[in-house]
XYZ file of C-alpha atoms in Angstrom:
362
model
C 13.164 -22.796 -18.339
C 13.489 -21.371 -21.856
C 16.474 -18.852 -22.759
C 14.728 -15.391 -22.695
C 15.199 -13.154 -25.071
C 17.709 -9.933 -24.901
C 14.381 -7.644 -24.839
C 14.762 -4.183 -25.594
C 11.390 -3.795 -26.633
C 9.714 0.305 -26.914
C 6.247 -0.548 -25.389
C 4.965 -3.120 -24.302
C 8.532 -4.240 -23.193
C 10.389 -6.272 -20.580
C 8.782 -7.018 -17.452
C 11.166 -8.408 -14.048
C 11.144 -12.368 -14.878
C 10.517 -12.416 -10.705
C 7.426 -10.511 -11.316
C 6.086 -12.541 -14.363
C 7.120 -16.213 -11.810
C 4.916 -14.745 -8.961
C 1.635 -14.340 -11.545
C 2.351 -17.386 -12.641
C 2.042 -19.416 -9.680
C -0.501 -17.231 -8.993
C -2.594 -17.393 -12.275
C -4.973 -19.804 -11.585
C -5.930 -19.368 -8.008
C -5.243 -15.611 -6.287
C -4.345 -15.792 -2.466
C -6.392 -18.941 -1.777
C -10.249 -17.968 -3.453
C -10.369 -20.153 -5.823
C -10.069 -17.871 -9.042
C -7.826 -16.379 -10.960
C -7.429 -12.556 -10.421
C -8.924 -12.381 -13.582
C -12.240 -13.876 -12.575
C -13.065 -11.612 -9.596
C -15.655 -8.956 -9.337
C -14.303 -5.495 -8.939
C -16.948 -4.842 -6.312
C -15.051 -7.681 -3.927
C -13.077 -7.043 -1.336
C -9.711 -8.170 -2.417
C -10.154 -6.318 -5.820
C -11.056 -3.092 -3.363
C -7.509 -4.113 -1.347
C -5.673 -4.484 -4.568
C -7.005 -1.155 -5.784
C -5.695 0.203 -2.261
C -3.114 -1.370 -2.005
C -1.470 0.003 -5.530
C -2.315 3.443 -5.119
C -0.458 2.939 -1.656
C 2.444 1.755 -2.652
C 2.818 3.774 -5.599
C 2.571 6.977 -3.023
C 5.461 5.160 -1.124
C 7.475 4.338 -3.612
C 7.324 7.673 -5.745
C 6.934 10.173 -2.632
C 3.429 11.575 -3.973
C 2.340 14.210 -1.072
C -1.042 14.305 0.868
C -3.654 16.290 -1.641
C -3.079 14.115 -4.605
C -5.506 11.615 -6.523
C -4.205 8.161 -8.053
C -6.222 6.732 -10.652
C -5.950 3.592 -12.431
C -7.523 4.521 -16.110
C -7.854 2.840 -19.268
C -7.180 4.121 -22.913
C -3.870 5.100 -22.567
C -1.601 7.774 -22.533
C -3.071 8.777 -25.403
C -6.644 9.373 -24.400
C -4.951 11.494 -21.929
C -3.897 14.067 -24.263
C -8.170 14.362 -25.234
C -9.049 14.681 -21.479
C -6.716 17.223 -20.020
C -7.457 19.925 -22.139
C -11.358 18.897 -22.102
C -10.738 18.936 -18.341
C -8.851 21.814 -17.410
C -8.898 24.103 -20.523
C -11.518 26.241 -19.863
C -12.755 29.219 -22.133
C -10.862 32.709 -22.545
C -7.683 30.617 -21.497
C -4.369 29.006 -23.515
C -2.954 25.492 -23.010
C 0.968 26.112 -23.359
C 2.637 22.922 -24.612
C 6.775 22.137 -24.567
C 7.055 20.648 -28.079
C 10.245 18.444 -27.410
C 9.427 15.193 -29.998
C 6.601 12.706 -31.488
C 4.493 12.123 -28.221
C 4.380 15.839 -27.492
C 3.169 16.322 -31.051
C 0.659 13.962 -30.324
C -0.748 16.257 -27.359
C -0.228 19.099 -28.769
C -2.795 18.058 -31.740
C -5.264 16.355 -29.602
C -5.344 20.192 -27.437
C -5.435 22.133 -30.354
C -9.075 20.188 -31.253
C -10.831 20.961 -27.863
C -8.792 24.566 -27.489
C -6.525 27.252 -27.473
C -3.010 26.337 -27.719
C 0.171 27.638 -28.015
C 4.126 25.994 -27.661
C 5.601 27.437 -25.419
C 8.876 26.020 -26.098
C 10.252 23.717 -28.796
C 13.298 22.341 -29.798
C 11.995 21.262 -33.371
C 14.960 23.164 -34.794
C 17.395 21.205 -33.703
C 15.120 18.227 -34.764
C 14.200 17.120 -31.493
C 17.848 16.528 -30.462
C 17.442 17.697 -27.471
C 15.051 19.448 -24.334
C 14.454 23.079 -24.896
C 15.713 26.211 -22.307
C 13.039 27.233 -19.836
C 14.817 28.915 -17.740
C 13.056 32.061 -18.918
C 10.057 31.071 -19.724
C 7.359 33.086 -19.590
C 3.460 32.238 -19.532
C 0.750 34.151 -20.755
C -1.807 35.954 -17.481
C -4.254 33.112 -19.036
C -2.734 29.956 -18.919
C -4.568 27.111 -18.059
C -1.106 24.773 -17.504
C 2.382 23.603 -19.459
C 2.554 20.407 -20.430
C 5.808 18.958 -20.990
C 6.702 15.065 -22.331
C 9.372 14.265 -19.820
C 10.899 11.229 -21.730
C 10.136 11.214 -25.766
C 10.373 7.380 -26.351
C 10.850 7.534 -30.090
C 13.491 10.652 -29.301
C 15.777 9.379 -26.811
C 15.758 12.936 -25.332
C 14.867 13.446 -21.260
C 14.420 16.166 -19.250
C 16.959 17.110 -16.552
C 15.016 19.350 -14.777
C 12.356 20.465 -14.751
C 10.390 24.285 -15.039
C 9.273 26.232 -12.068
C 5.663 27.497 -13.672
C 4.638 29.096 -10.392
C 1.067 29.400 -10.054
C 0.216 27.759 -13.877
C -0.342 23.696 -13.503
C 2.541 21.890 -15.067
C 1.358 18.446 -16.150
C 4.265 15.464 -17.275
C 3.574 12.741 -19.453
C 6.114 9.953 -17.787
C 4.945 7.056 -19.931
C 8.318 6.071 -20.816
C 10.306 7.123 -17.022
C 7.979 6.888 -14.435
C 9.670 5.907 -11.727
C 12.984 5.359 -13.203
C 14.897 8.409 -11.515
C 13.172 10.142 -7.611
C 11.055 12.779 -9.060
C 9.238 15.797 -6.781
C 5.516 15.205 -7.248
C 4.789 18.078 -6.055
C 6.397 20.293 -9.165
C 3.596 18.614 -10.763
C -0.235 19.043 -10.655
C -1.129 16.092 -12.784
C 1.300 12.989 -13.276
C 0.128 10.722 -16.059
C 2.097 6.930 -17.482
C 0.710 4.510 -19.659
C 2.137 1.405 -17.872
C 3.407 -0.480 -20.610
C 6.953 0.626 -20.462
C 7.770 0.874 -16.933
C 5.092 0.322 -14.954
C 3.297 -3.547 -15.864
C 1.547 -4.458 -18.995
C -0.705 -2.440 -21.485
C -4.304 -2.202 -20.729
C -4.223 0.716 -17.123
C -2.897 4.297 -17.459
C -1.590 6.123 -13.714
C -2.418 8.992 -13.238
C -1.448 11.201 -10.274
C -3.811 14.165 -10.140
C -3.518 17.258 -7.415
C -6.221 17.451 -6.448
C -7.384 21.049 -6.478
C -7.581 20.683 -10.175
C -11.118 19.243 -9.868
C -12.861 22.520 -8.590
C -15.166 23.748 -11.591
C -14.776 20.636 -14.224
C -17.357 21.679 -16.570
C -20.285 20.517 -17.043
C -20.754 19.356 -20.584
C -17.953 16.522 -20.759
C -19.341 12.878 -21.223
C -19.125 11.280 -17.741
C -16.326 8.767 -18.278
C -14.213 11.469 -19.999
C -13.952 13.162 -16.346
C -11.789 12.986 -13.423
C -13.585 13.589 -11.088
C -15.946 10.787 -12.288
C -13.168 8.671 -11.735
C -11.822 10.145 -8.399
C -15.134 9.992 -6.786
C -15.710 6.291 -7.918
C -11.693 5.343 -6.953
C -10.992 4.331 -10.218
C -14.264 2.101 -9.860
C -16.877 3.872 -11.416
C -16.683 0.576 -14.423
C -14.950 -2.481 -14.879
C -11.006 -1.350 -14.015
C -8.543 -3.426 -16.156
C -8.257 -6.022 -13.051
C -5.165 -8.125 -14.633
C -3.266 -4.928 -15.821
C -3.610 -3.529 -12.246
C -2.588 -6.383 -10.217
C 0.720 -6.481 -12.442
C 1.561 -2.883 -11.586
C 1.086 -3.755 -8.219
C 3.814 -6.638 -8.549
C 6.119 -4.763 -10.261
C 5.524 -1.830 -7.600
C 6.460 -4.234 -4.761
C 9.401 -5.459 -6.818
C 10.807 -2.104 -7.154
C 10.079 -2.046 -3.454
C 11.890 -4.913 -2.696
C 14.897 -3.890 -4.936
C 15.702 -0.525 -3.009
C 13.227 1.345 -4.278
C 13.193 3.963 -7.058
C 16.897 5.465 -5.811
C 18.539 2.149 -6.835
C 16.451 2.397 -10.069
C 18.220 4.952 -10.984
C 21.349 3.643 -9.906
C 20.882 0.467 -11.553
C 20.171 2.429 -14.802
C 23.457 4.564 -14.857
C 25.052 1.702 -14.644
C 23.576 -0.444 -17.922
C 22.611 2.307 -19.766
C 26.559 3.791 -19.063
C 27.458 0.550 -21.075
C 25.874 1.710 -24.244
C 26.618 4.712 -24.158
C 30.046 4.176 -23.757
C 29.703 1.250 -27.144
C 28.432 4.368 -28.961
C 31.139 7.233 -27.843
C 33.939 5.012 -27.882
C 33.503 3.657 -31.624
C 35.110 6.730 -33.007
C 31.943 7.231 -35.621
C 30.704 3.901 -36.539
C 27.702 4.363 -34.013
C 26.264 8.156 -34.093
C 23.391 9.106 -30.696
C 21.196 10.788 -32.275
C 20.510 13.195 -29.264
C 23.098 15.698 -27.426
C 24.747 14.390 -24.687
C 23.285 16.268 -21.903
C 19.642 15.032 -22.452
C 20.332 11.147 -23.685
C 17.314 9.407 -22.001
C 18.309 7.062 -19.269
C 14.845 4.771 -20.808
C 15.466 4.950 -24.876
C 18.946 5.018 -26.389
C 18.757 6.448 -30.122
C 21.328 6.072 -31.951
C 22.567 5.637 -35.862
C 24.860 4.096 -38.549
C 26.700 5.434 -41.289
C 24.055 4.008 -44.086
C 20.406 2.012 -43.264
C 22.371 -0.842 -45.057
C 24.047 -1.167 -42.019
C 21.626 -0.355 -39.879
C 19.577 -3.440 -41.057
C 22.344 -5.807 -40.846
C 22.674 -4.864 -37.369
C 18.921 -5.224 -36.740
C 19.253 -8.806 -38.546
C 22.176 -10.108 -37.065
C 21.231 -8.741 -33.129
C 18.596 -10.825 -33.798
C 20.133 -13.893 -34.700
C 21.879 -13.249 -31.547
C 18.528 -13.156 -29.342
C 18.053 -9.401 -28.887
C 14.675 -8.081 -29.367
C 13.889 -4.585 -30.266
C 16.656 -2.463 -31.729
C 15.292 -1.236 -35.015
C 14.144 2.360 -34.743
C 10.543 3.732 -34.500
C 9.175 3.421 -37.944
C 8.789 7.255 -38.282
C 12.645 8.421 -37.601
C 14.442 4.684 -38.461
C 17.773 4.039 -37.023
C 18.403 2.170 -33.959
C 16.868 2.022 -30.508
C 16.990 0.155 -27.296
C 14.929 1.025 -24.878
C 16.600 0.468 -21.342
C 13.427 0.306 -18.623
C 14.251 -0.654 -14.636
C 12.502 -4.417 -15.595
C 15.946 -4.694 -18.593
C 18.812 -6.383 -16.417
C 22.183 -5.167 -16.632
C 23.364 -8.459 -18.333
C 21.266 -7.568 -20.977
C 22.965 -3.790 -21.986
C 26.490 -5.786 -20.585
C 25.626 -8.275 -23.862
C 24.392 -5.871 -26.004
C 27.260 -3.512 -25.704
C 29.299 -6.334 -26.125
C 27.638 -7.512 -29.494
C 27.905 -4.008 -30.408
C 31.417 -3.993 -30.075
C 31.884 -7.159 -31.935
C 30.192 -6.173 -35.042
C 31.841 -3.128 -35.484
C 34.766 -4.785 -35.487
C 33.633 -7.150 -38.305
C 31.947 -4.302 -40.371
C 33.866 -0.996 -39.928
């Protein structure tokens, strides 16, 4: 087999090699039915079983309590930015958002198109290098919900603890850190995540929705943008992204076989600490972007003395088999995305390369 790259892409991102091999084995014929999973009807017994098995696996691994629905939708997390206020922001209410960076900003922008929107807390004054302190959070009497972005993929800041919002529904965009660590799902009224970082390939978005949110959905919402449409249809109202859901199923099986979500967190902390140590022990040659207590387990962002040196770093890293270390075009710098499927050996190799690059250029 050809040598695989050290894949630090931000998304679509690395998938477990074991998952890719199993998908390869089943690509032409799925479980003896004489067809690929991409060829079967989404109304077939085989797909309905896959759909339900994937929901059950996610419920088990993420410890989702009873009273929640798990949906597999399309349009990415970006469509959720609009669907959430359309379904849950009613006249006379205000949607509250915690502004933590680029993805939170996109969610806020969409909500403002739908109804009254307010920023409950922001770290913009600190260039989004931290998560705002929410311990004294005060929401108005007419709060529809509080929305947070659990992990900012571009900036690299991650929530350490989630706020207690009392009776106000808490909604979390966990696109880039779902299943990287255990979470008390009962704190949330809704969690959503594009699959293409920690769950599988692009094409499907997972929504975990508390059923009581579905009461009194406004009548004027188009059919496909209503959560009750998809809960009633069990994600089968229209043709789902069959192959993407299949791949999510394989990834969830891989997580289970490798010790579950708690084991993922242990492994993530061990492998990311290698890169953070390379930054912190460089004497300022590498500079972490985010304040240490809010550093992400999934997206490590750092800078160097100047952009020329960063460009040299990216070019040489590519020559050594590393992919995806260039920072997002909106912020520049460098970024290593260390999702669940990125192996320890890749992080070890990156830390070693960073030390060698510093020795040659410091």
